[in-house]
Amino acid sequence: MNKKITALVALAASACGAGLAQAQASEGISDGIVRIGVLTDMSGAYSGNVGPGSVLATKLAIEDFGGKVLGKPIEMLSADHLNKTDVAAGRAREWMDREKVDVVTELGNSAVALAVMNIAREKGRMTMVTGAGATRITGEDCSPNNVQWVYDTYALAKVGTLPLVAAGAKKWYFVTADYAFGHSLESDGMRFVKEGGGTVAGSVRYPFPGTDFASFLLSAQASKADAVGFASAGADLQNEIKQAREFGLADRQKLVAMLMSITDVHGVGLEAAQGMTFAETFYWNMDDETRAFAQRFFKAANKMPTALQAGQYSAVLNYLRAVEKSGTDNVDAVMKTLRAMPIHDAFARNARLREDGKLIHDTYVVEVKSPKESQAAWDYYKIVKTVPGDQAFMPLAESQCKLVKK
């Protein structure tokens, strides 16, 4: 009789434990849905580098993960921040308060990213910056709820300028977009030019976004600098390169893109972009893994992915992996898991998430092929050098992030 009672008690306890475990599992996902908000530039100067392509990359990541995590559905929302901080802040608050969005991602504008990061921290949500590059994002303005996944201006400037200074481009002039990203890229660019033994003849800042760069380019030309560094991106960069060619700057000065993407090369054309070298974080034709992802992307978008779009895919995929591994969408748990888990995919190579929220990964020096060298559509780059992440990105010893233990 006692044995029967003991067995019944054990069975009841087992059932109760299973029920409790099931309840805890269901409580692991807030509201029973994982919601990802893609806040991006859908129509402005950066829309080619991020925008619809970053939305597509998010869909591909969700699709690859199976559409559910811990048995709960994954939903994606997307919106255009118009490169305006007030628009971005308003939409982020609405998403977090009304739509219960768990993570806001992409944020391809540094001023926008910084604004939304603060809101997410205030509301206990997460941000994953894949399209903005100001070092402040994981520097003095770092947040325990944020990651910066693809690049920053420190890495772009270091990898993109030092080889050119060493090759003889000693005197530089900068044409800079007048907002947080441009300022950061210009500052880092000047630093590494000087550290490499070069000098800075001057700089000029234009209102973002711009269309007519004539006066700024003439100032650069008059400086007689060896290299003209464009601290800008997207449509602005494309227009700068085209107009610089028209004014004859390329005849005597090296044109240097501090941030250039494959869509920029495509937009400018190989004839105008050939020979340009710069730092990149992804190239679709690097190996079988990059090609497999890129072909799927191309099938839907009719173009190859930029590094920022590939990075968006990677960030979302690894966020979902971290949610699954930690058993919850709680920000602290997800961040802890991301820092501890191995990170490898079509974008991220030799990658790890640092305590300041920076993803450290391989970066590449690429050179744009000439029209004769290109063998097929979108065959634009030669990878000149692979730079390990711990050499490309700012060392923690220099970090101003309060999360970093000195």
Coordinates of C-alpha atoms in Angstrom, one line a residue:
M1 CA 0.0 0.0 0.0
N2 CA 2.8 2.4 0.9
K3 CA 4.6 1.5 -2.3
K4 CA 1.4 2.4 -4.3
I5 CA 1.0 5.7 -2.4
T6 CA 4.7 6.5 -3.0
A7 CA 4.3 5.7 -6.7
L8 CA 1.2 7.9 -7.0
V9 CA 2.9 10.8 -5.2
A10 CA 5.9 10.5 -7.5
L11 CA 3.7 10.4 -10.6
A12 CA 1.8 13.5 -9.4
A13 CA 5.1 15.3 -8.6
S14 CA 6.4 14.4 -12.1
A15 CA 3.3 15.7 -13.7
C16 CA 3.4 18.9 -11.6
G17 CA 7.1 19.3 -12.5
A18 CA 6.4 18.9 -16.2
G19 CA 3.5 21.4 -16.0
L20 CA 5.7 23.9 -14.1
A21 CA 8.5 23.4 -16.7
Q22 CA 6.0 23.9 -19.5
A23 CA 4.7 27.1 -17.8
Q24 CA 8.2 28.4 -17.3
A25 CA 9.0 27.7 -21.0
S26 CA 5.9 29.6 -22.1
E27 CA 6.9 32.5 -19.8
G28 CA 10.3 32.6 -21.4
I29 CA 9.0 34.5 -24.4
S30 CA 7.3 37.7 -23.4
D31 CA 3.7 38.0 -24.8
G32 CA 4.3 34.6 -26.5
I33 CA 5.8 36.2 -29.6
V34 CA 9.3 37.3 -30.5
R35 CA 9.0 40.7 -32.3
I36 CA 11.8 42.1 -34.3
G37 CA 11.6 45.7 -35.5
V38 CA 13.7 46.8 -38.5
L39 CA 14.0 50.6 -38.4
T40 CA 15.9 51.6 -41.5
D41 CA 16.4 54.1 -44.3
M42 CA 13.8 52.9 -46.9
S43 CA 13.9 55.9 -49.2
G44 CA 16.9 58.1 -48.5
A45 CA 20.6 58.3 -49.2
Y46 CA 21.4 55.0 -47.5
S47 CA 18.5 53.0 -48.8
G48 CA 20.7 51.1 -51.3
N49 CA 23.1 50.0 -48.6
V50 CA 20.4 49.0 -46.1
G51 CA 16.7 49.7 -46.5
P52 CA 14.6 47.1 -48.4
G53 CA 17.7 44.8 -48.6
S54 CA 18.0 44.8 -44.8
V55 CA 14.3 43.9 -44.5
L56 CA 14.9 41.1 -46.9
A57 CA 17.9 39.9 -45.0
T58 CA 15.9 39.8 -41.8
K59 CA 13.2 37.7 -43.5
L60 CA 15.9 35.3 -44.7
A61 CA 17.3 34.9 -41.2
I62 CA 13.8 34.3 -39.7
E63 CA 13.1 31.8 -42.5
D64 CA 16.4 30.0 -41.9
F65 CA 15.6 29.7 -38.2
G66 CA 12.3 28.1 -39.1
G67 CA 9.9 30.9 -38.2
K68 CA 9.6 30.0 -34.6
V69 CA 11.8 30.1 -31.5
L70 CA 11.1 28.0 -28.4
G71 CA 7.9 27.0 -30.1
K72 CA 6.8 30.7 -30.4
P73 CA 6.2 32.6 -33.6
I74 CA 8.7 35.2 -34.8
E75 CA 7.2 38.5 -36.2
M76 CA 9.0 41.2 -38.1
L77 CA 7.9 44.9 -38.3
S78 CA 9.7 47.4 -40.5
A79 CA 9.6 51.2 -40.9
D80 CA 11.4 54.1 -42.5
H81 CA 13.2 56.4 -40.1
L82 CA 13.7 59.0 -42.9
N83 CA 17.2 59.7 -41.3
K84 CA 15.4 61.8 -38.7
T85 CA 16.0 61.2 -35.0
D86 CA 12.6 62.4 -34.0
V87 CA 10.8 60.1 -36.5
A88 CA 13.0 57.2 -35.3
A89 CA 12.5 57.9 -31.6
G90 CA 8.7 58.2 -32.1
R91 CA 8.4 54.9 -34.0
A92 CA 10.7 53.1 -31.6
R93 CA 8.6 54.2 -28.6
E94 CA 5.4 53.2 -30.4
W95 CA 6.8 49.7 -31.2
M96 CA 8.0 49.1 -27.7
D97 CA 4.9 50.4 -25.9
R98 CA 2.1 49.2 -28.2
E99 CA 3.6 46.5 -30.4
K100 CA 5.7 44.9 -27.6
V101 CA 8.8 44.8 -30.0
D102 CA 11.6 42.9 -28.3
V103 CA 14.5 44.2 -30.4
V104 CA 15.0 47.1 -32.7
T105 CA 17.6 46.6 -35.3
E106 CA 19.5 47.9 -38.4
L107 CA 19.4 51.7 -37.4
G108 CA 21.5 52.7 -40.4
N109 CA 22.2 56.3 -39.3
S110 CA 24.4 57.0 -36.2
A111 CA 22.3 59.8 -34.9
V112 CA 19.2 57.6 -35.2
A113 CA 21.0 54.7 -33.6
L114 CA 22.1 56.7 -30.6
A115 CA 18.6 58.0 -30.0
V116 CA 16.9 54.6 -30.2
M117 CA 19.5 52.9 -28.0
N118 CA 18.6 55.3 -25.2
I119 CA 14.9 54.5 -25.5
A120 CA 15.5 50.7 -25.6
R121 CA 17.7 50.9 -22.5
E122 CA 15.0 53.0 -20.7
K123 CA 12.3 50.4 -21.6
G124 CA 14.4 47.3 -21.0
R125 CA 14.5 46.3 -24.7
M126 CA 17.4 45.5 -27.0
T127 CA 19.0 47.2 -30.0
M128 CA 21.2 45.6 -32.6
V129 CA 23.0 48.3 -34.7
T130 CA 24.0 46.8 -38.1
G131 CA 24.0 49.9 -40.3
A132 CA 25.6 52.7 -38.1
G133 CA 29.3 53.2 -37.6
A134 CA 30.0 55.9 -35.0
T135 CA 32.5 54.7 -32.4
R136 CA 30.4 56.4 -29.7
I137 CA 27.8 53.6 -30.1
T138 CA 30.1 51.2 -28.3
G139 CA 32.3 53.9 -26.8
E140 CA 31.2 56.7 -24.4
D141 CA 27.5 56.0 -25.3
C142 CA 27.6 52.3 -25.0
S143 CA 24.6 50.4 -23.5
P144 CA 24.3 47.0 -21.8
N145 CA 21.3 46.4 -24.1
N146 CA 23.0 47.1 -27.4
V147 CA 25.4 45.5 -29.9
Q148 CA 27.2 47.0 -32.9
W149 CA 27.5 44.2 -35.3
V150 CA 29.1 45.1 -38.7
Y151 CA 31.6 47.9 -38.5
D152 CA 32.6 51.2 -36.9
T153 CA 34.5 54.2 -38.1
Y154 CA 37.7 53.2 -36.2
A155 CA 38.0 50.0 -38.1
L156 CA 37.1 51.5 -41.5
A157 CA 39.6 54.3 -41.0
K158 CA 42.4 52.1 -39.7
V159 CA 42.1 49.4 -42.3
G160 CA 41.3 51.9 -45.1
T161 CA 43.9 54.5 -44.6
L162 CA 47.1 53.0 -43.2
P163 CA 48.0 50.9 -46.3
L164 CA 47.5 54.0 -48.5
V165 CA 49.7 56.2 -46.4
A166 CA 52.4 53.6 -46.4
A167 CA 52.1 53.4 -50.2
G168 CA 52.8 57.1 -50.5
A169 CA 49.6 59.0 -50.1
K170 CA 51.0 61.3 -47.3
K171 CA 48.9 64.4 -47.6
W172 CA 45.1 64.1 -47.1
Y173 CA 42.0 66.3 -47.4
F174 CA 38.5 65.2 -46.1
V175 CA 35.0 65.9 -47.5
T176 CA 32.7 65.0 -44.7
A177 CA 28.9 64.5 -44.1
D178 CA 28.0 67.0 -41.4
Y179 CA 26.5 64.6 -38.7
A180 CA 27.6 62.1 -36.1
F181 CA 28.7 59.3 -38.6
G182 CA 30.7 61.7 -40.8
H183 CA 32.3 63.5 -37.9
S184 CA 33.4 60.1 -36.4
L185 CA 34.7 58.8 -39.7
E186 CA 36.6 62.0 -40.4
S187 CA 38.1 62.1 -36.9
D188 CA 39.3 58.5 -37.1
G189 CA 40.6 58.9 -40.6
M190 CA 42.7 61.9 -39.6
R191 CA 44.0 60.0 -36.6
F192 CA 45.3 57.1 -38.6
V193 CA 46.7 59.3 -41.4
K194 CA 48.8 61.0 -38.8
E195 CA 49.7 57.8 -37.0
G196 CA 50.9 56.4 -40.3
G197 CA 53.2 59.4 -40.9
G198 CA 50.9 61.5 -43.1
T199 CA 49.5 65.0 -42.7
V200 CA 46.0 66.5 -43.1
A201 CA 45.8 69.5 -45.3
G202 CA 42.2 70.3 -44.2
S203 CA 38.6 69.3 -44.4
V204 CA 35.2 70.6 -45.4
R205 CA 31.7 69.5 -44.1
Y206 CA 28.6 69.5 -46.3
P207 CA 24.9 69.4 -45.1
F208 CA 23.6 65.8 -45.2
P209 CA 22.2 64.6 -47.5
G210 CA 23.8 66.5 -50.4
T211 CA 23.5 66.6 -54.2
D212 CA 25.8 69.3 -55.5
F213 CA 29.4 68.8 -54.2
A214 CA 31.1 71.2 -56.6
S215 CA 32.4 73.8 -54.1
F216 CA 33.6 71.1 -51.7
L217 CA 35.4 69.2 -54.4
L218 CA 37.1 72.4 -55.7
S219 CA 38.3 73.0 -52.1
A220 CA 39.7 69.5 -52.0
Q221 CA 41.4 70.0 -55.4
A222 CA 42.9 73.3 -54.4
S223 CA 44.5 71.7 -51.3
K224 CA 46.8 69.7 -53.6
A225 CA 46.4 66.7 -51.2
D226 CA 47.7 63.3 -52.4
A227 CA 44.4 61.7 -51.3
V228 CA 40.8 63.0 -50.9
G229 CA 38.9 61.0 -48.3
F230 CA 35.1 61.0 -48.5
A231 CA 33.7 60.6 -45.0
S232 CA 30.2 59.8 -46.3
A233 CA 28.3 56.9 -47.7
G234 CA 25.5 55.8 -50.0
A235 CA 24.0 58.1 -52.6
D236 CA 26.2 61.0 -51.4
L237 CA 29.4 59.0 -51.9
Q238 CA 28.3 58.0 -55.4
N239 CA 27.6 61.6 -56.4
E240 CA 30.9 62.7 -54.9
I241 CA 32.9 60.2 -56.9
K242 CA 31.1 60.9 -60.2
Q243 CA 31.5 64.7 -59.7
A244 CA 35.1 64.3 -58.6
R245 CA 35.9 62.4 -61.8
E246 CA 34.1 65.1 -63.9
F247 CA 36.3 67.8 -62.2
G248 CA 39.4 65.9 -62.9
L249 CA 40.4 65.2 -59.3
A250 CA 41.2 61.6 -60.0
D251 CA 43.9 62.7 -62.5
R252 CA 46.2 64.0 -59.7
Q253 CA 44.6 62.9 -56.5
K254 CA 43.7 59.5 -55.1
L255 CA 40.0 59.3 -54.3
V256 CA 39.4 57.3 -51.1
A257 CA 36.0 56.1 -49.9
M258 CA 36.1 55.8 -46.1
L259 CA 33.0 53.6 -46.4
M260 CA 31.9 52.1 -49.7
S261 CA 29.6 49.2 -50.5
I262 CA 29.2 46.9 -53.5
T263 CA 26.0 48.8 -54.5
D264 CA 28.0 52.0 -54.5
V265 CA 30.5 50.4 -56.9
H266 CA 27.6 49.2 -59.0
G267 CA 26.0 52.6 -59.0
V268 CA 29.2 54.5 -59.9
G269 CA 30.3 51.8 -62.4
L270 CA 33.7 50.1 -62.7
E271 CA 35.0 52.7 -65.1
A272 CA 34.8 55.4 -62.4
A273 CA 35.4 53.2 -59.3
Q274 CA 38.3 51.0 -60.6
G275 CA 41.4 51.0 -58.5
M276 CA 39.7 52.4 -55.4
T277 CA 40.8 50.6 -52.2
F278 CA 38.8 50.6 -48.9
A279 CA 37.9 48.5 -45.9
E280 CA 35.0 45.9 -46.3
T281 CA 33.4 43.5 -43.9
F282 CA 31.8 41.1 -46.4
Y283 CA 32.1 40.2 -50.1
W284 CA 29.5 37.9 -51.7
N285 CA 32.1 36.1 -53.8
M286 CA 34.6 35.2 -51.1
D287 CA 33.8 31.5 -50.6
D288 CA 31.0 28.9 -50.9
E289 CA 29.2 30.1 -47.7
T290 CA 29.1 33.7 -48.8
R291 CA 28.0 32.7 -52.3
A292 CA 25.2 30.5 -51.1
F293 CA 23.7 33.3 -49.0
A294 CA 24.2 35.9 -51.7
Q295 CA 22.5 33.8 -54.4
R296 CA 19.4 33.5 -52.3
F297 CA 19.4 37.2 -51.6
F298 CA 20.0 37.9 -55.3
K299 CA 17.0 35.7 -56.3
A300 CA 14.7 37.9 -54.3
A301 CA 16.4 41.3 -54.7
N302 CA 18.0 41.1 -58.2
K303 CA 21.3 42.5 -56.7
M304 CA 24.0 41.2 -54.4
P305 CA 23.9 42.0 -50.7
T306 CA 26.0 44.7 -49.2
A307 CA 28.0 44.1 -46.1
L308 CA 25.4 45.9 -44.0
Q309 CA 22.6 43.6 -45.4
A310 CA 24.7 40.5 -44.8
G311 CA 25.5 41.8 -41.3
Q312 CA 21.8 42.3 -40.7
Y313 CA 21.1 38.7 -41.6
S314 CA 23.9 37.6 -39.2
A315 CA 22.7 39.8 -36.3
V316 CA 19.1 38.6 -36.5
L317 CA 20.1 34.9 -36.9
N318 CA 22.4 35.0 -33.9
Y319 CA 19.8 36.9 -31.8
L320 CA 17.3 34.1 -32.4
R321 CA 20.0 31.5 -31.6
A322 CA 20.7 33.3 -28.3
V323 CA 17.0 33.5 -27.4
E324 CA 16.7 29.7 -28.1
K325 CA 19.9 28.9 -26.2
S326 CA 19.0 31.1 -23.2
G327 CA 15.4 30.0 -23.1
T328 CA 14.0 33.5 -23.0
D329 CA 13.9 36.9 -24.8
N330 CA 15.0 38.6 -21.6
V331 CA 17.6 41.2 -22.6
D332 CA 20.2 40.4 -19.9
A333 CA 20.0 36.7 -20.6
V334 CA 20.2 37.1 -24.4
M335 CA 23.2 39.5 -24.1
K336 CA 25.0 37.1 -21.7
T337 CA 24.4 34.2 -24.1
L338 CA 25.5 36.2 -27.2
R339 CA 28.8 37.0 -25.5
A340 CA 29.4 33.4 -24.5
M341 CA 28.3 31.5 -27.7
P342 CA 30.4 30.9 -30.9
I343 CA 29.4 33.2 -33.7
H344 CA 29.9 32.0 -37.3
D345 CA 27.7 32.4 -40.4
A346 CA 27.9 33.8 -44.0
F347 CA 28.9 37.2 -42.6
A348 CA 30.8 36.7 -39.4
R349 CA 34.2 35.0 -39.4
N350 CA 36.3 34.5 -36.3
A351 CA 33.8 36.5 -34.5
R352 CA 33.1 37.1 -30.8
L353 CA 30.9 39.7 -29.0
R354 CA 32.9 41.9 -26.6
E355 CA 31.8 43.3 -23.3
D356 CA 31.3 46.8 -24.9
G357 CA 28.8 45.3 -27.3
K358 CA 31.1 45.3 -30.3
L359 CA 31.2 42.3 -32.5
I360 CA 34.9 41.6 -33.3
H361 CA 35.4 39.8 -36.7
D362 CA 37.6 39.7 -39.7
T363 CA 37.8 42.8 -41.9
Y364 CA 39.1 43.0 -45.5
V365 CA 41.1 45.4 -47.6
V366 CA 39.5 45.3 -51.1
E367 CA 40.4 46.9 -54.4
V368 CA 37.8 47.5 -57.1
K369 CA 38.6 45.6 -60.3
S370 CA 38.9 47.3 -63.7
P371 CA 36.2 46.6 -66.3
K372 CA 38.7 44.2 -68.0
E373 CA 39.3 42.2 -64.8
S374 CA 35.7 41.7 -64.0
Q375 CA 34.5 38.4 -65.3
A376 CA 30.8 38.6 -64.6
A377 CA 28.0 40.8 -63.2
W378 CA 28.8 42.0 -59.6
D379 CA 32.4 40.6 -59.9
Y380 CA 33.8 43.8 -58.5
Y381 CA 36.4 43.1 -55.7
K382 CA 39.8 41.8 -55.2
I383 CA 40.5 40.9 -51.6
V384 CA 43.9 42.3 -51.0
K385 CA 44.3 41.5 -47.3
T386 CA 42.4 39.9 -44.4
V387 CA 42.8 41.8 -41.2
P388 CA 41.9 39.9 -38.0
G389 CA 39.3 41.6 -35.8
D390 CA 41.6 42.2 -32.9
Q391 CA 43.8 44.2 -35.2
A392 CA 41.0 46.1 -37.0
F393 CA 38.9 47.2 -34.1
M394 CA 39.7 49.5 -31.2
P395 CA 41.4 47.7 -28.3
L396 CA 39.4 47.7 -25.1
A397 CA 42.3 49.5 -23.5
E398 CA 41.3 52.6 -25.5
S399 CA 37.6 52.2 -25.0
Q400 CA 35.5 54.9 -23.2
C401 CA 32.6 52.4 -22.6
K402 CA 31.6 52.3 -18.9
L403 CA 30.9 48.6 -19.2
V404 CA 34.6 47.8 -19.8
K405 CA 36.6 46.9 -16.7
K406 CA 39.9 48.6 -16.7

